[in-house]
Structure formats: C-alpha cells, structure tokens
Backbone as CSV, one residue per row, in Angstrom:
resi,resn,N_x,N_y,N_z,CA_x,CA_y,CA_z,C_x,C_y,C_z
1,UNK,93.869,43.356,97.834,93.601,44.490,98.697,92.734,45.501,97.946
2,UNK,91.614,46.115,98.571,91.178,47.096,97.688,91.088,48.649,98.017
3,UNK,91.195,49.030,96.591,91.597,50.250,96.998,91.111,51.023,97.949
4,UNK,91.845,52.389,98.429,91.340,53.361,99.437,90.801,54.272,98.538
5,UNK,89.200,55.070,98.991,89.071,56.040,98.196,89.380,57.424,99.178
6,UNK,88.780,58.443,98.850,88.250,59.580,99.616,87.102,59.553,100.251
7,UNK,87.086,59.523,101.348,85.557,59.986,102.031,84.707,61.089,102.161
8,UNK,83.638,60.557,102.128,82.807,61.883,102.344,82.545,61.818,103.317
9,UNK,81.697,63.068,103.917,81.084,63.405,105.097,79.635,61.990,105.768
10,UNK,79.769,61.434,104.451,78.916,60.112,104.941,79.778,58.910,105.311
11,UNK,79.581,58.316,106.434,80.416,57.347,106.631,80.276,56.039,105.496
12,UNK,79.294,55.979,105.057,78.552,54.873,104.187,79.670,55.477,102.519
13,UNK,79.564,56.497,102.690,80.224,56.657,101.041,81.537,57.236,100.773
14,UNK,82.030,56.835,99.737,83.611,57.300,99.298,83.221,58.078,97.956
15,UNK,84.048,58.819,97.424,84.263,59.081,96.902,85.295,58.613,95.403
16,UNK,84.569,58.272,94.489,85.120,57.707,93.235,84.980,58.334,91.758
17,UNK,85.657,59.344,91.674,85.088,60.463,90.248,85.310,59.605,89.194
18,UNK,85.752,58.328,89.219,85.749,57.392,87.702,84.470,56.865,87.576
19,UNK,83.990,56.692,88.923,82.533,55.190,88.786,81.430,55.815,87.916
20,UNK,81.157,57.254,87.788,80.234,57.413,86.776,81.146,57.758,85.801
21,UNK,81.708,57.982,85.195,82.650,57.771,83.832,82.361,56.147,83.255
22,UNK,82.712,55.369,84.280,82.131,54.125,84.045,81.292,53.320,83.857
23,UNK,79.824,54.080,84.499,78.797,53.627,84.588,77.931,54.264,83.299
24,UNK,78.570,55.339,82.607,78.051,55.665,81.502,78.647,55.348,80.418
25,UNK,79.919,54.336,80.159,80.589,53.935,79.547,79.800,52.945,79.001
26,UNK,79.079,51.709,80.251,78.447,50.810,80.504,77.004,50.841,79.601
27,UNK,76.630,52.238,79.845,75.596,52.191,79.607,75.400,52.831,78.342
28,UNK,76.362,53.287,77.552,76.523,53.585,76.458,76.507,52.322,75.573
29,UNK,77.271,51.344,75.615,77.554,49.910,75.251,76.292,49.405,75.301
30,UNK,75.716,48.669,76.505,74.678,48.267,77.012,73.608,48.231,76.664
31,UNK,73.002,49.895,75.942,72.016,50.521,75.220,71.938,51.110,74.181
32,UNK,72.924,50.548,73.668,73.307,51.598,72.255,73.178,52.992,72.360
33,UNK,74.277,53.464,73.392,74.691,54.938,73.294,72.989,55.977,72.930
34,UNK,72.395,55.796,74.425,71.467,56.485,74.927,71.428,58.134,75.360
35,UNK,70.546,59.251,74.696,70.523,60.113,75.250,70.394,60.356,76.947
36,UNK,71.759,60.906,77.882,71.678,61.232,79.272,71.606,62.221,79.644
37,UNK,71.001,62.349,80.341,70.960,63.876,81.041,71.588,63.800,81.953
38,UNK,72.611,64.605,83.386,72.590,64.045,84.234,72.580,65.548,85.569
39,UNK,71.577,65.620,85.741,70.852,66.304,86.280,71.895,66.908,87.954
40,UNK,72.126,66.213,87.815,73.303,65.941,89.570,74.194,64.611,89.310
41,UNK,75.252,65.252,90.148,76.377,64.227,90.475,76.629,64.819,91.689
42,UNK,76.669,64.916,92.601,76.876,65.110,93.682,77.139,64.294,95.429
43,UNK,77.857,64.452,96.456,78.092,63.648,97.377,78.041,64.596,99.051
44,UNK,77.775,63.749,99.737,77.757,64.928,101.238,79.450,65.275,101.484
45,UNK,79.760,66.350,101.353,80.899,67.119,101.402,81.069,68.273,102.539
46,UNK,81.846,68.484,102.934,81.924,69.541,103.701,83.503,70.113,103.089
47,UNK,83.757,70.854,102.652,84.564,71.270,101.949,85.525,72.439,102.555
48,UNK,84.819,72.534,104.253,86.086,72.496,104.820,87.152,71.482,105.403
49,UNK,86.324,69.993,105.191,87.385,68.784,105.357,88.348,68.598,104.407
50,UNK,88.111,69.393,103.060,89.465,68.857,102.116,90.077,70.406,101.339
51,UNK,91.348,69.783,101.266,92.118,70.737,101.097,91.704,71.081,99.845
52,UNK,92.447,72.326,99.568,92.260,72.928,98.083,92.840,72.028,97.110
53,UNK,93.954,71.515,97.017,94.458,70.747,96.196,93.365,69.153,95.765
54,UNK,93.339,68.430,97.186,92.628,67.715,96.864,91.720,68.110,96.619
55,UNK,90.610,68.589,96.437,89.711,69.757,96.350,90.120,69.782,94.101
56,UNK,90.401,70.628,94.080,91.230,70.543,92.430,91.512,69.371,91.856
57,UNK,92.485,68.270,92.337,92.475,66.785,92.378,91.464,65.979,91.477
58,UNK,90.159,66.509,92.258,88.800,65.387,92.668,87.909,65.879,91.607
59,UNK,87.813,67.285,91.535,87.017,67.758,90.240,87.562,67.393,89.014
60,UNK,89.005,67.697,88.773,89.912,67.373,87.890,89.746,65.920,87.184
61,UNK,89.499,65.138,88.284,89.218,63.484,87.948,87.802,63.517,87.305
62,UNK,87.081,64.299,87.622,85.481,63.828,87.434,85.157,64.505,85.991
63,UNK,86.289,65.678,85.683,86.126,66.616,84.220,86.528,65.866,83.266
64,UNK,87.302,64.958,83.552,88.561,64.266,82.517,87.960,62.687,82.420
C-alpha cells in the first residue's frame, strides 16, 4: 500500500518535506557532495486549507 501524503492545492501534487532531504542526500553521494544552492522549495498552497498545526507539522519536517 502506499503511503498517503498531504495535498496541495494541485491535484497532480502531494506534499513530501523528506523527498528533497533525499534528493540531496542522493546527490551529495552521486557527485561527490556538490555545492547547492536552492533558490526555492516551494508548492501551490493555500494556507487557508491547512490548519496551524499541520501548518507547523510540515515546516517542522522540511527544517529537520
């Protein structure tokens, strides 16, 4: 079964604050630990769809 994420305001996308944790993990390995910039991380949100907590939650995941 796979997991449920959070949605965004795009039907096409979820929300996953690990996948770039991961994808720079990847690419640290991959390339011998490359200077990144990362200019944006961002997703279509409407941030009156989620609560404050989840809201705190989701950043919380993406800081850590």
């Amino acid at each position: 079964m796979e997991p449920v994420y959070m949605q965004s305001s795009s039907i096409w996308m979820s929300i996953y604050p690990k996948g770039i944790h991961d994808l720079l993990l990847y690419t640290k390995t991959k390339y011998n630990n490359p200077l990144i910039y990362i200019t944006e991380n961002a997703t279509s949100l409407q941030i009156e769809e989620m609560s404050s907590v989840r809201l705190m939650s989701a950043s919380h995941s993406i800081l850590n």
